[in-house]
Amino acid sequence: METQQDFNLSGLAKRLVHDGLLNEQTAQQAQQQALSDNIPLVNFLTDNDVLSAQDIAHTTARSLGIPLIDLDAFDTENIPTDMVNMQLVRKLHIIPLMQRGSRLYIGISDPTDHKAIDTIKFQTGLKIHIVLIEHNKLERALNSILNSQEESVFKDLNDTDLDEIDISSEETYVEQELDNSEIEDAPIVRFVHKILLDAIHKGASDIHFEPYERNYRVRFRIDGILYEIATPPTNLANRLAARLKVMSKLDISERRIPQDGRFKMNLSRNHSIDFRVSTCPTTFGEKIVMRLLDPAKANLNVTDLGFEDFQQAIFDSVIHKPQGMLLVTGPTGSGKTVTLYSALNILNTKDKNISTVEDPVEINMKGINQVHVNQKSGLTFSLALRAFLRQDPDIIMVGEIRDLETAEIGVKAAQTGHMVLSTLHTNSAPETLTRLMNMGIASFNIATSVELIIAQRLARKLCPSCREDENLTNEALLSMGFEESQLNNIKIYKPNPKGCEHCTSGYKGRVGIYELLLMTKEVGAIIMNGGNSLDILKQAEAQGFKSLRKMGLEKVMKGVTSLSEIERVTKD
């Protein structure tokens, strides 16, 4: 007859009492202590030598009629580790042994743990058959499998320079009472440093750390395209996130809301890379994206941007005007900021007072007053612009015109003796003028303040070492936008999809493609008369305006890029 105390015992404790291995008092105490320590009962019993793993397994197998196998005689190399998330397996103390059709055989040391069994059944969608394994052998096998997975991730980390990397903003958050094992995890530290170095060497602009239900991946964005670089085990997700957040001065204990941070990697005495870090909570963990910012890129010569000669002449003449507005437009990642920084680099002389307001400040430039927008404290683009105008500026750069107030202040500054540089998100140069009108800027103010609008895209450059000839019919070329006069002796190239030692998939680096709309009296008259972007485009073409598509095709004819790449970046 069962006592009231027996009714409070869990499945395994009750079974061990029933089979005479434990008395009720000992079983009750063991169960309560295991619950307090947040560990399975079988762990507590074996770790504290209350019962041996062998006694528990043999008695339970005999009592419940479940087969008992010796895991030491089982070939663990053939275990289907891809069937179940191994981090979940470790947590549940279950090991997948083999799959036969729709049946999955799992090894377990506590067959009364129905919750764990149901979890595996739900995760796999298979019929579950259980076999008993001695607890100590189960733990040993799980540790071996997980350790071998980690070793496969870290096996290439032998670079001598990994230990010499200087992360200038790194610090340990003692006050957060964090698990030091998450922060001071040497293999994780070396893996992260290896990823960062590889990203720099490959010329990546962004690194994506992405957790999913059954896998984890690391991707680099190289020349605008994402490439999968590594697939560490999913059980490393939290440790990788913790390491990246420590480096970025973020709150490791906060995993429910997005966070933004940054740090600097000093590669040498004169060369460092800034990393801008963004975290975002997803269904299966925190996705972390890091943007690489190289200050050396701020010193780009205008000739490196990709302007054609006539475009560069227009650009140079406009930025040296004493007043007016230059707008650069295009989608995110099209190189607008680099174009503006290149202009500032030319204008940055001792006799000029230059101020910028950005969100965020991507590259620090000596001799320029840079302000980082802070919405929480009320420091907006418009507020910073008003402050600039009280400080005798010559040149003002606004990271982005987002609202009417900012646009109006910028236009007024351009009309009162200041050169204003800024960006907008529109698809073409003519559309930018109608966008300003739609925002509420008076037509007269647009016509008298805007000097030049640049719409741009970034296209991947063909690798000169492995590019291949591309043979297309004249009909195909005409359909792509070429003119009859351009078809004589035309030679175009395509990428070698396999690439070579100098490139990635046949491409290396990127080049800018630009369309420049110069404000003339004729264009200004159309704006003041309420004309739309089509009217502006027609007049601009009469003045020699060339669209992004046409400028892209010229890059194709010069062998700089491919038709497929121009199709990708300029297709309407």
Coordinates of C-alpha atoms in Angstrom, one line a residue:
M1 CA 0.0 0.0 0.0
E2 CA 1.4 3.4 -1.0
T3 CA 1.8 6.1 1.6
Q4 CA 0.9 9.8 1.2
Q5 CA 4.6 10.5 1.1
D6 CA 5.1 8.0 -1.8
F7 CA 2.4 9.8 -3.8
N8 CA 4.7 13.0 -3.8
L9 CA 7.6 11.1 -5.3
S10 CA 8.5 11.5 -9.0
G11 CA 8.4 8.6 -11.4
L12 CA 12.1 7.5 -11.0
A13 CA 12.1 8.0 -7.2
K14 CA 8.9 6.1 -6.8
R15 CA 10.2 3.2 -9.0
L16 CA 13.4 3.0 -6.9
V17 CA 11.4 2.9 -3.7
H18 CA 9.1 0.3 -5.1
D19 CA 12.1 -1.9 -6.2
G20 CA 13.8 -1.6 -2.8
L21 CA 16.8 0.4 -3.8
L22 CA 15.8 3.4 -1.7
N23 CA 13.6 3.9 1.4
E24 CA 10.9 6.6 1.2
Q25 CA 12.7 9.1 3.4
T26 CA 16.0 8.9 1.5
A27 CA 14.1 9.1 -1.9
Q28 CA 12.1 12.2 -0.7
Q29 CA 15.3 14.0 0.5
A30 CA 17.1 13.2 -2.7
Q31 CA 14.3 14.4 -4.8
Q32 CA 13.9 17.6 -2.9
Q33 CA 17.7 18.3 -3.1
A34 CA 17.8 17.5 -6.8
L35 CA 15.0 19.9 -7.4
S36 CA 16.7 22.6 -5.3
D37 CA 19.9 22.1 -7.3
N38 CA 18.0 22.1 -10.6
I39 CA 19.5 18.8 -11.7
P40 CA 17.9 15.5 -12.7
L41 CA 17.4 13.0 -9.8
V42 CA 19.7 10.4 -11.4
N43 CA 22.5 13.0 -11.5
F44 CA 22.1 13.7 -7.8
L45 CA 22.0 10.0 -6.9
T46 CA 25.1 9.1 -8.9
D47 CA 27.1 12.2 -8.1
N48 CA 26.6 11.8 -4.4
D49 CA 27.2 8.0 -4.4
V50 CA 23.7 7.3 -3.1
L51 CA 23.3 4.7 -5.8
S52 CA 25.5 3.6 -8.7
A53 CA 24.6 4.2 -12.3
Q54 CA 24.8 0.5 -12.9
D55 CA 22.4 -0.4 -10.1
I56 CA 19.8 2.2 -11.2
A57 CA 20.0 1.1 -14.9
H58 CA 19.8 -2.6 -14.2
T59 CA 17.0 -2.4 -11.7
T60 CA 14.9 0.1 -13.9
A61 CA 15.4 -2.0 -17.0
R62 CA 14.3 -5.2 -15.2
S63 CA 11.3 -3.5 -13.5
L64 CA 10.0 -1.6 -16.6
G65 CA 10.9 -4.2 -19.2
I66 CA 13.1 -1.7 -21.2
P67 CA 16.2 -3.0 -23.0
L68 CA 19.5 -1.9 -21.5
I69 CA 22.5 -1.5 -23.8
D70 CA 26.2 -0.9 -23.1
L71 CA 27.0 2.4 -24.8
D72 CA 30.7 1.6 -24.7
A73 CA 30.1 -1.1 -27.3
F74 CA 28.0 1.2 -29.5
D75 CA 29.6 3.1 -32.4
T76 CA 29.0 6.7 -31.4
E77 CA 30.5 8.0 -34.6
N78 CA 27.3 6.9 -36.4
I79 CA 25.0 8.8 -34.0
P80 CA 22.6 11.0 -36.1
T81 CA 23.6 14.3 -34.5
D82 CA 21.8 16.2 -37.2
M83 CA 18.4 14.7 -36.2
V84 CA 18.1 16.7 -33.0
N85 CA 19.5 20.0 -31.7
M86 CA 22.5 18.7 -29.7
Q87 CA 22.2 21.6 -27.2
L88 CA 18.6 20.4 -26.5
V89 CA 19.9 16.8 -26.2
R90 CA 22.5 17.8 -23.7
K91 CA 19.8 19.6 -21.6
L92 CA 17.4 16.6 -21.7
H93 CA 20.1 14.0 -21.0
I94 CA 19.0 12.0 -24.0
I95 CA 21.2 10.7 -26.9
P96 CA 19.9 9.8 -30.4
L97 CA 21.2 6.3 -31.3
M98 CA 19.9 5.5 -34.8
Q99 CA 17.0 6.1 -37.1
R100 CA 15.0 3.3 -38.9
G101 CA 12.4 4.8 -41.2
S102 CA 10.0 6.8 -39.1
R103 CA 11.4 5.5 -35.8
L104 CA 14.1 7.1 -33.8
Y105 CA 15.9 5.1 -31.1
I106 CA 17.1 7.2 -28.2
G107 CA 19.2 6.3 -25.1
I108 CA 18.1 7.6 -21.7
S109 CA 19.0 7.0 -18.1
D110 CA 15.6 8.0 -16.7
P111 CA 12.8 6.4 -18.7
T112 CA 10.2 8.0 -16.4
D113 CA 11.1 11.5 -17.8
H114 CA 8.1 11.6 -20.1
K115 CA 8.5 15.3 -20.7
A116 CA 11.9 14.9 -22.2
I117 CA 10.8 12.0 -24.4
D118 CA 7.7 14.0 -25.6
T119 CA 10.0 17.0 -26.4
I120 CA 12.2 14.9 -28.6
K121 CA 9.1 13.4 -30.3
F122 CA 7.8 16.9 -31.0
Q123 CA 11.1 18.2 -32.3
T124 CA 11.7 15.3 -34.7
G125 CA 8.1 14.3 -35.6
L126 CA 9.2 10.6 -35.4
K127 CA 8.1 7.7 -33.3
I128 CA 10.3 7.4 -30.3
H129 CA 11.7 4.1 -29.0
I130 CA 13.7 4.2 -25.8
V131 CA 16.5 2.1 -24.5
L132 CA 18.2 2.4 -21.2
I133 CA 21.8 3.5 -20.8
E134 CA 23.8 3.8 -17.6
H135 CA 23.9 7.4 -16.6
N136 CA 27.7 7.9 -16.3
K137 CA 28.2 6.4 -19.8
L138 CA 25.4 8.6 -21.3
E139 CA 27.1 11.7 -19.8
R140 CA 30.5 10.7 -21.1
A141 CA 29.2 10.1 -24.6
L142 CA 27.3 13.4 -24.7
N143 CA 30.4 15.3 -23.6
S144 CA 32.5 13.6 -26.1
I145 CA 30.2 14.4 -29.0
L146 CA 29.8 18.1 -28.0
N147 CA 33.5 18.5 -27.5
S148 CA 34.3 17.0 -30.9
Q149 CA 31.9 19.5 -32.5
E150 CA 33.6 22.4 -30.8
E151 CA 37.0 21.1 -31.7
S152 CA 35.9 21.0 -35.4
V153 CA 35.0 24.6 -35.2
F154 CA 38.2 25.7 -33.5
K155 CA 40.7 23.4 -35.3
D156 CA 41.9 26.1 -37.7
L157 CA 42.6 28.7 -35.0
N158 CA 46.4 28.5 -35.0
D159 CA 47.1 32.0 -36.3
T160 CA 49.9 33.5 -34.2
D161 CA 48.4 37.0 -34.5
L162 CA 45.2 36.0 -32.8
D163 CA 46.7 36.4 -29.4
E164 CA 48.1 39.9 -30.3
I165 CA 44.8 41.5 -31.3
D166 CA 44.0 44.7 -29.4
I167 CA 40.3 45.3 -28.7
S168 CA 40.5 48.7 -27.3
S169 CA 37.0 48.9 -25.8
E170 CA 36.9 45.5 -24.3
E171 CA 36.0 45.3 -20.6
T172 CA 34.5 42.7 -18.1
Y173 CA 31.1 43.5 -16.6
V174 CA 31.7 42.4 -13.1
E175 CA 28.8 44.4 -11.8
Q176 CA 26.3 42.4 -13.9
E177 CA 27.0 39.2 -11.9
L178 CA 27.5 37.3 -15.1
D179 CA 28.8 33.8 -15.6
N180 CA 32.6 34.3 -16.1
S181 CA 32.7 31.1 -18.2
E182 CA 30.6 33.0 -20.9
I183 CA 33.1 35.9 -20.9
E184 CA 36.5 34.4 -20.4
D185 CA 36.0 31.5 -22.8
A186 CA 39.3 31.1 -24.6
P187 CA 38.1 29.0 -27.6
I188 CA 35.2 31.4 -28.1
V189 CA 37.5 34.4 -27.9
R190 CA 39.9 32.9 -30.5
F191 CA 37.0 31.9 -32.8
V192 CA 35.6 35.4 -32.7
H193 CA 39.0 37.0 -33.3
K194 CA 39.5 34.6 -36.2
I195 CA 36.2 35.6 -37.8
L196 CA 37.0 39.3 -37.4
L197 CA 40.4 38.9 -39.0
D198 CA 39.0 36.9 -41.9
A199 CA 36.4 39.5 -42.5
I200 CA 39.0 42.2 -42.6
H201 CA 41.3 40.2 -44.9
K202 CA 38.4 39.3 -47.3
G203 CA 37.2 42.9 -47.4
A204 CA 33.8 42.3 -45.8
S205 CA 31.6 45.2 -45.0
D206 CA 29.4 43.3 -42.6
I207 CA 29.4 40.2 -40.4
H208 CA 26.1 38.4 -39.6
F209 CA 25.9 36.0 -36.6
E210 CA 22.6 34.2 -37.0
P211 CA 21.0 31.6 -34.7
Y212 CA 18.3 29.2 -36.0
E213 CA 16.4 26.3 -34.5
R214 CA 18.7 23.5 -35.9
N215 CA 21.8 25.4 -37.1
Y216 CA 23.9 28.5 -36.6
R217 CA 25.7 30.4 -39.3
V218 CA 28.1 33.2 -39.8
R219 CA 28.0 35.2 -43.0
F220 CA 30.1 37.9 -44.6
R221 CA 28.8 40.6 -46.9
I222 CA 31.5 41.0 -49.5
D223 CA 31.0 43.5 -52.3
G224 CA 27.3 43.7 -51.5
I225 CA 26.6 40.0 -51.5
L226 CA 26.3 37.7 -48.5
Y227 CA 28.4 34.5 -48.3
E228 CA 28.2 31.8 -45.7
I229 CA 31.6 31.5 -43.9
A230 CA 31.1 29.2 -40.9
T231 CA 28.4 27.0 -39.2
P232 CA 29.4 26.6 -35.6
P233 CA 27.2 24.3 -33.4
T234 CA 24.0 25.8 -32.1
N235 CA 25.1 25.2 -28.5
L236 CA 27.7 28.0 -28.9
A237 CA 25.0 30.6 -29.7
N238 CA 24.8 32.2 -26.3
R239 CA 28.5 32.1 -25.7
L240 CA 29.2 33.8 -29.0
A241 CA 26.6 36.5 -28.3
A242 CA 28.1 37.0 -24.8
R243 CA 31.6 37.5 -26.2
L244 CA 30.5 39.9 -28.9
K245 CA 28.4 42.0 -26.4
V246 CA 31.3 42.2 -23.9
M247 CA 33.5 43.6 -26.7
S248 CA 30.9 46.1 -27.6
K249 CA 30.1 47.3 -24.1
L250 CA 26.6 46.0 -24.1
D251 CA 24.5 44.5 -21.4
I252 CA 24.9 40.7 -21.6
S253 CA 22.1 40.0 -19.2
E254 CA 19.6 41.8 -21.5
R255 CA 18.4 39.5 -24.3
R256 CA 14.9 40.7 -24.9
I257 CA 15.5 44.1 -26.6
P258 CA 17.8 45.3 -29.4
Q259 CA 21.1 46.9 -28.4
D260 CA 23.7 49.0 -30.3
G261 CA 27.4 49.3 -29.5
R262 CA 30.8 49.6 -31.0
F263 CA 34.5 48.8 -30.5
K264 CA 37.8 49.3 -32.2
M265 CA 40.3 46.7 -33.4
N266 CA 43.9 48.0 -33.5
L267 CA 45.7 46.1 -36.2
S268 CA 48.8 48.1 -36.0
R269 CA 50.0 51.4 -34.5
N270 CA 48.6 53.4 -37.5
H271 CA 45.7 51.2 -38.6
S272 CA 42.5 50.3 -36.8
I273 CA 39.1 49.1 -37.8
D274 CA 35.9 50.3 -36.1
F275 CA 33.1 47.8 -35.6
R276 CA 29.5 49.0 -35.2
V277 CA 27.4 46.3 -33.5
S278 CA 23.7 45.7 -33.5
T279 CA 21.8 43.0 -31.7
C280 CA 18.3 41.9 -32.3
P281 CA 16.3 39.2 -30.4
T282 CA 15.0 36.5 -32.7
T283 CA 12.9 33.3 -32.1
F284 CA 16.0 31.2 -31.5
G285 CA 18.5 33.7 -30.0
E286 CA 20.1 37.0 -30.6
K287 CA 21.1 37.9 -34.2
I288 CA 24.2 40.1 -34.2
V289 CA 25.3 42.2 -37.1
M290 CA 28.6 44.0 -37.2
R291 CA 29.5 46.7 -39.7
L292 CA 33.2 47.2 -40.4
L293 CA 34.3 50.8 -40.8
D294 CA 37.8 51.5 -42.0
P295 CA 38.9 55.1 -41.4
A296 CA 41.4 54.8 -44.3
K297 CA 38.5 54.8 -46.7
A298 CA 37.6 58.3 -45.7
N299 CA 40.8 59.4 -47.6
L300 CA 39.5 58.2 -50.9
N301 CA 40.6 60.3 -53.9
V302 CA 37.6 61.3 -56.0
T303 CA 39.2 59.5 -58.9
D304 CA 38.8 56.2 -57.0
L305 CA 35.0 56.6 -56.7
G306 CA 34.2 55.6 -60.3
F307 CA 33.2 59.0 -61.8
E308 CA 33.6 59.4 -65.6
D309 CA 35.8 62.4 -66.5
F310 CA 32.9 64.7 -67.3
Q311 CA 31.1 63.7 -64.0
Q312 CA 34.2 64.4 -61.9
A313 CA 34.6 67.8 -63.5
I314 CA 30.9 68.7 -62.5
F315 CA 31.4 67.3 -59.0
D316 CA 34.6 69.3 -58.4
S317 CA 33.1 72.5 -59.6
V318 CA 30.0 72.2 -57.4
I319 CA 31.6 71.3 -54.1
H320 CA 33.9 74.3 -54.4
K321 CA 31.1 76.7 -54.7
P322 CA 30.7 79.1 -51.7
Q323 CA 27.0 78.1 -51.2
G324 CA 24.3 75.7 -52.4
M325 CA 23.2 72.2 -51.8
L326 CA 24.5 68.9 -53.1
L327 CA 22.3 65.9 -52.6
V328 CA 23.4 62.2 -53.0
T329 CA 20.6 59.7 -53.3
G330 CA 20.3 55.9 -53.5
P331 CA 19.3 52.9 -51.5
T332 CA 21.0 51.8 -48.3
G333 CA 24.5 50.4 -49.0
S334 CA 24.9 52.3 -52.3
G335 CA 28.0 54.2 -51.1
K336 CA 26.4 57.6 -50.5
T337 CA 28.3 58.3 -47.3
V338 CA 31.7 57.5 -49.0
T339 CA 30.9 60.0 -51.7
L340 CA 30.2 62.7 -49.1
Y341 CA 33.3 61.8 -47.1
S342 CA 35.4 62.1 -50.3
A343 CA 34.0 65.5 -50.9
L344 CA 34.7 66.5 -47.3
N345 CA 38.3 65.2 -47.6
I346 CA 38.9 67.6 -50.5
L347 CA 37.2 70.5 -48.7
N348 CA 38.9 69.9 -45.4
T349 CA 41.5 72.7 -45.2
K350 CA 42.6 74.9 -42.4
D351 CA 40.6 77.9 -43.6
K352 CA 37.3 76.0 -43.6
N353 CA 34.9 75.4 -40.7
I354 CA 33.2 72.1 -41.4
S355 CA 30.5 70.4 -39.3
T356 CA 28.6 67.2 -39.8
V357 CA 25.6 65.7 -38.1
E358 CA 25.3 61.9 -38.6
D359 CA 23.4 58.8 -37.4
P360 CA 25.8 57.4 -36.5
V361 CA 29.2 58.9 -37.1
E362 CA 30.7 56.2 -39.3
I363 CA 34.3 57.5 -39.8
N364 CA 36.1 60.0 -37.7
M365 CA 37.8 62.7 -39.7
K366 CA 40.5 64.9 -38.2
G367 CA 39.7 68.6 -38.5
I368 CA 36.0 68.2 -38.9
N369 CA 33.4 68.7 -36.1
Q370 CA 31.2 65.6 -36.1
V371 CA 28.0 65.2 -34.1
H372 CA 26.2 61.9 -33.4
V373 CA 22.4 62.1 -33.4
N374 CA 20.9 61.0 -30.1
Q375 CA 17.1 60.7 -30.3
K376 CA 16.8 59.7 -26.6
S377 CA 18.4 63.0 -25.4
G378 CA 16.6 65.0 -28.1
L379 CA 19.6 65.7 -30.3
T380 CA 18.0 65.5 -33.7
F381 CA 19.3 66.4 -37.2
S382 CA 17.3 69.6 -37.1
L383 CA 18.5 70.7 -33.6
A384 CA 22.1 70.1 -34.6
L385 CA 21.6 72.0 -37.8
R386 CA 20.3 75.0 -35.8
A387 CA 23.3 74.9 -33.5
F388 CA 25.7 74.7 -36.5
L389 CA 24.2 77.9 -38.0
R390 CA 25.1 79.8 -34.8
Q391 CA 28.7 78.7 -35.0
D392 CA 29.9 80.3 -38.3
P393 CA 30.1 77.3 -40.5
D394 CA 31.4 77.2 -44.1
I395 CA 30.4 73.6 -45.0
I396 CA 27.7 71.5 -43.4
M397 CA 27.1 67.8 -43.9
V398 CA 23.7 66.3 -42.9
G399 CA 23.8 62.5 -42.8
E400 CA 20.2 62.2 -44.1
I401 CA 17.3 64.5 -44.7
R402 CA 14.4 62.6 -43.1
D403 CA 11.8 65.3 -42.4
L404 CA 10.5 68.6 -43.5
E405 CA 12.1 70.6 -40.7
T406 CA 15.6 69.3 -41.5
A407 CA 15.0 69.9 -45.2
E408 CA 13.9 73.5 -44.6
I409 CA 16.8 74.4 -42.4
G410 CA 19.2 72.8 -44.9
V411 CA 17.7 74.8 -47.8
K412 CA 17.8 78.0 -45.8
A413 CA 21.5 77.4 -44.9
A414 CA 22.3 76.7 -48.6
Q415 CA 20.7 80.1 -49.5
T416 CA 22.6 82.1 -46.9
G417 CA 26.2 81.4 -47.7
H418 CA 26.8 77.8 -46.8
M419 CA 27.6 74.7 -48.8
V420 CA 25.3 71.9 -47.6
L421 CA 25.9 68.2 -48.4
S422 CA 23.3 65.6 -47.6
T423 CA 21.6 62.4 -48.7
L424 CA 18.1 61.2 -49.5
H425 CA 16.5 57.9 -50.2
T426 CA 15.1 58.1 -53.8
N427 CA 15.7 55.9 -56.8
S428 CA 16.9 58.5 -59.3
A429 CA 18.1 62.1 -59.5
P430 CA 15.0 63.6 -61.1
E431 CA 12.8 61.9 -58.5
T432 CA 14.7 63.7 -55.8
L433 CA 13.4 67.1 -56.8
T434 CA 9.8 65.9 -56.8
R435 CA 10.5 64.2 -53.4
L436 CA 11.5 67.6 -52.0
M437 CA 8.4 69.2 -53.4
N438 CA 6.2 66.5 -51.9
M439 CA 7.9 67.0 -48.5
G440 CA 6.6 70.6 -48.6
I441 CA 9.6 72.6 -49.7
A442 CA 8.6 75.6 -51.8
S443 CA 9.5 75.2 -55.5
F444 CA 11.3 78.5 -55.5
N445 CA 13.5 77.4 -52.6
I446 CA 14.4 74.2 -54.3
A447 CA 15.3 75.9 -57.6
T448 CA 17.5 78.5 -55.8
S449 CA 19.3 76.2 -53.4
V450 CA 20.0 72.8 -55.0
E451 CA 23.1 72.8 -57.2
L452 CA 23.6 69.1 -58.0
I453 CA 21.9 65.8 -57.4
I454 CA 23.8 62.6 -57.6
A455 CA 22.1 59.2 -57.8
Q456 CA 24.4 56.3 -57.4
R457 CA 24.7 52.5 -57.1
L458 CA 27.6 50.2 -56.3
A459 CA 28.4 47.4 -58.8
R460 CA 30.9 44.6 -58.3
K461 CA 34.1 44.8 -60.4
L462 CA 35.1 41.9 -62.5
C463 CA 38.3 40.2 -61.5
P464 CA 40.9 41.0 -64.2
S465 CA 42.7 37.8 -63.5
C466 CA 39.9 35.4 -64.3
R467 CA 37.1 37.2 -66.2
E468 CA 35.8 35.4 -69.2
D469 CA 34.6 36.6 -72.6
E470 CA 30.8 36.8 -73.0
N471 CA 29.4 36.4 -76.5
L472 CA 25.9 37.8 -77.1
T473 CA 24.0 38.6 -80.3
N474 CA 23.4 42.2 -81.3
E475 CA 19.7 41.7 -80.7
A476 CA 20.4 40.7 -77.1
L477 CA 22.7 43.7 -76.6
L478 CA 20.1 46.1 -78.0
S479 CA 17.5 44.6 -75.7
M480 CA 19.8 45.3 -72.7
G481 CA 20.0 49.0 -73.6
F482 CA 23.0 49.4 -75.9
E483 CA 22.7 51.7 -78.9
E484 CA 23.4 50.7 -82.5
S485 CA 26.5 52.9 -82.6
Q486 CA 28.0 51.1 -79.6
L487 CA 27.9 47.6 -81.2
N488 CA 31.0 48.0 -83.4
N489 CA 33.8 46.0 -82.1
I490 CA 32.2 45.8 -78.7
K491 CA 33.8 43.3 -76.2
I492 CA 32.2 42.4 -73.0
Y493 CA 33.1 40.1 -70.2
K494 CA 31.4 37.9 -67.6
P495 CA 32.6 36.6 -64.2
N496 CA 34.3 33.2 -63.7
P497 CA 31.8 31.6 -61.2
K498 CA 34.6 29.6 -59.7
G499 CA 36.7 32.6 -59.1
C500 CA 40.4 32.5 -58.4
E501 CA 42.9 33.2 -55.6
H502 CA 42.5 37.0 -56.2
C503 CA 38.7 37.2 -56.0
T504 CA 35.3 36.0 -54.8
S505 CA 33.1 34.3 -57.4
G506 CA 34.8 36.2 -60.2
Y507 CA 34.4 39.7 -58.6
K508 CA 36.8 41.8 -56.6
G509 CA 35.9 45.2 -55.2
R510 CA 33.1 47.6 -56.2
V511 CA 32.8 50.7 -58.4
G512 CA 30.3 53.5 -58.3
I513 CA 27.8 54.1 -61.1
Y514 CA 26.4 57.6 -61.1
E515 CA 23.9 59.9 -62.7
L516 CA 24.4 63.6 -62.2
L517 CA 21.5 66.1 -62.5
L518 CA 22.9 69.7 -62.6
M519 CA 20.5 72.4 -61.7
T520 CA 20.2 74.7 -64.7
K521 CA 17.9 77.6 -65.4
E522 CA 15.7 75.3 -67.6
V523 CA 15.4 72.6 -64.9
G524 CA 14.7 75.3 -62.3
A525 CA 11.9 76.7 -64.5
I526 CA 10.2 73.3 -64.7
I527 CA 10.4 73.0 -60.9
M528 CA 8.9 76.4 -60.3
N529 CA 6.1 75.7 -62.8
G530 CA 5.2 72.5 -60.9
G531 CA 6.6 70.0 -63.3
N532 CA 7.0 66.3 -62.4
S533 CA 10.0 64.0 -62.5
L534 CA 9.3 63.0 -66.2
D535 CA 9.3 66.6 -67.3
I536 CA 12.6 67.1 -65.4
L537 CA 14.1 64.0 -67.0
K538 CA 13.2 65.0 -70.5
Q539 CA 14.8 68.4 -70.0
A540 CA 17.9 66.9 -68.4
E541 CA 18.4 64.4 -71.2
A542 CA 18.3 67.3 -73.7
Q543 CA 21.2 68.8 -71.6
G544 CA 23.2 65.6 -71.9
F545 CA 22.0 63.8 -68.8
K546 CA 22.8 60.0 -68.7
S547 CA 20.9 57.6 -66.6
L548 CA 22.3 55.1 -64.2
R549 CA 21.6 52.3 -66.7
K550 CA 23.5 54.1 -69.5
M551 CA 26.4 54.8 -67.2
G552 CA 26.4 51.2 -66.1
L553 CA 26.6 50.0 -69.7
E554 CA 29.6 52.2 -70.3
K555 CA 31.3 50.4 -67.4
V556 CA 30.5 47.1 -69.2
M557 CA 32.0 48.2 -72.4
K558 CA 35.2 49.2 -70.6
G559 CA 35.4 45.7 -69.1
V560 CA 35.0 47.0 -65.5
T561 CA 31.8 45.0 -64.7
S562 CA 29.4 42.5 -66.3
L563 CA 26.0 42.8 -67.8
S564 CA 24.4 40.6 -65.2
E565 CA 25.8 42.9 -62.5
I566 CA 24.4 46.0 -64.1
E567 CA 21.1 44.2 -64.5
R568 CA 21.1 43.5 -60.8
V569 CA 21.8 47.0 -59.6
T570 CA 20.0 49.2 -62.1
K571 CA 16.9 47.1 -63.0
D572 CA 13.7 49.1 -62.6

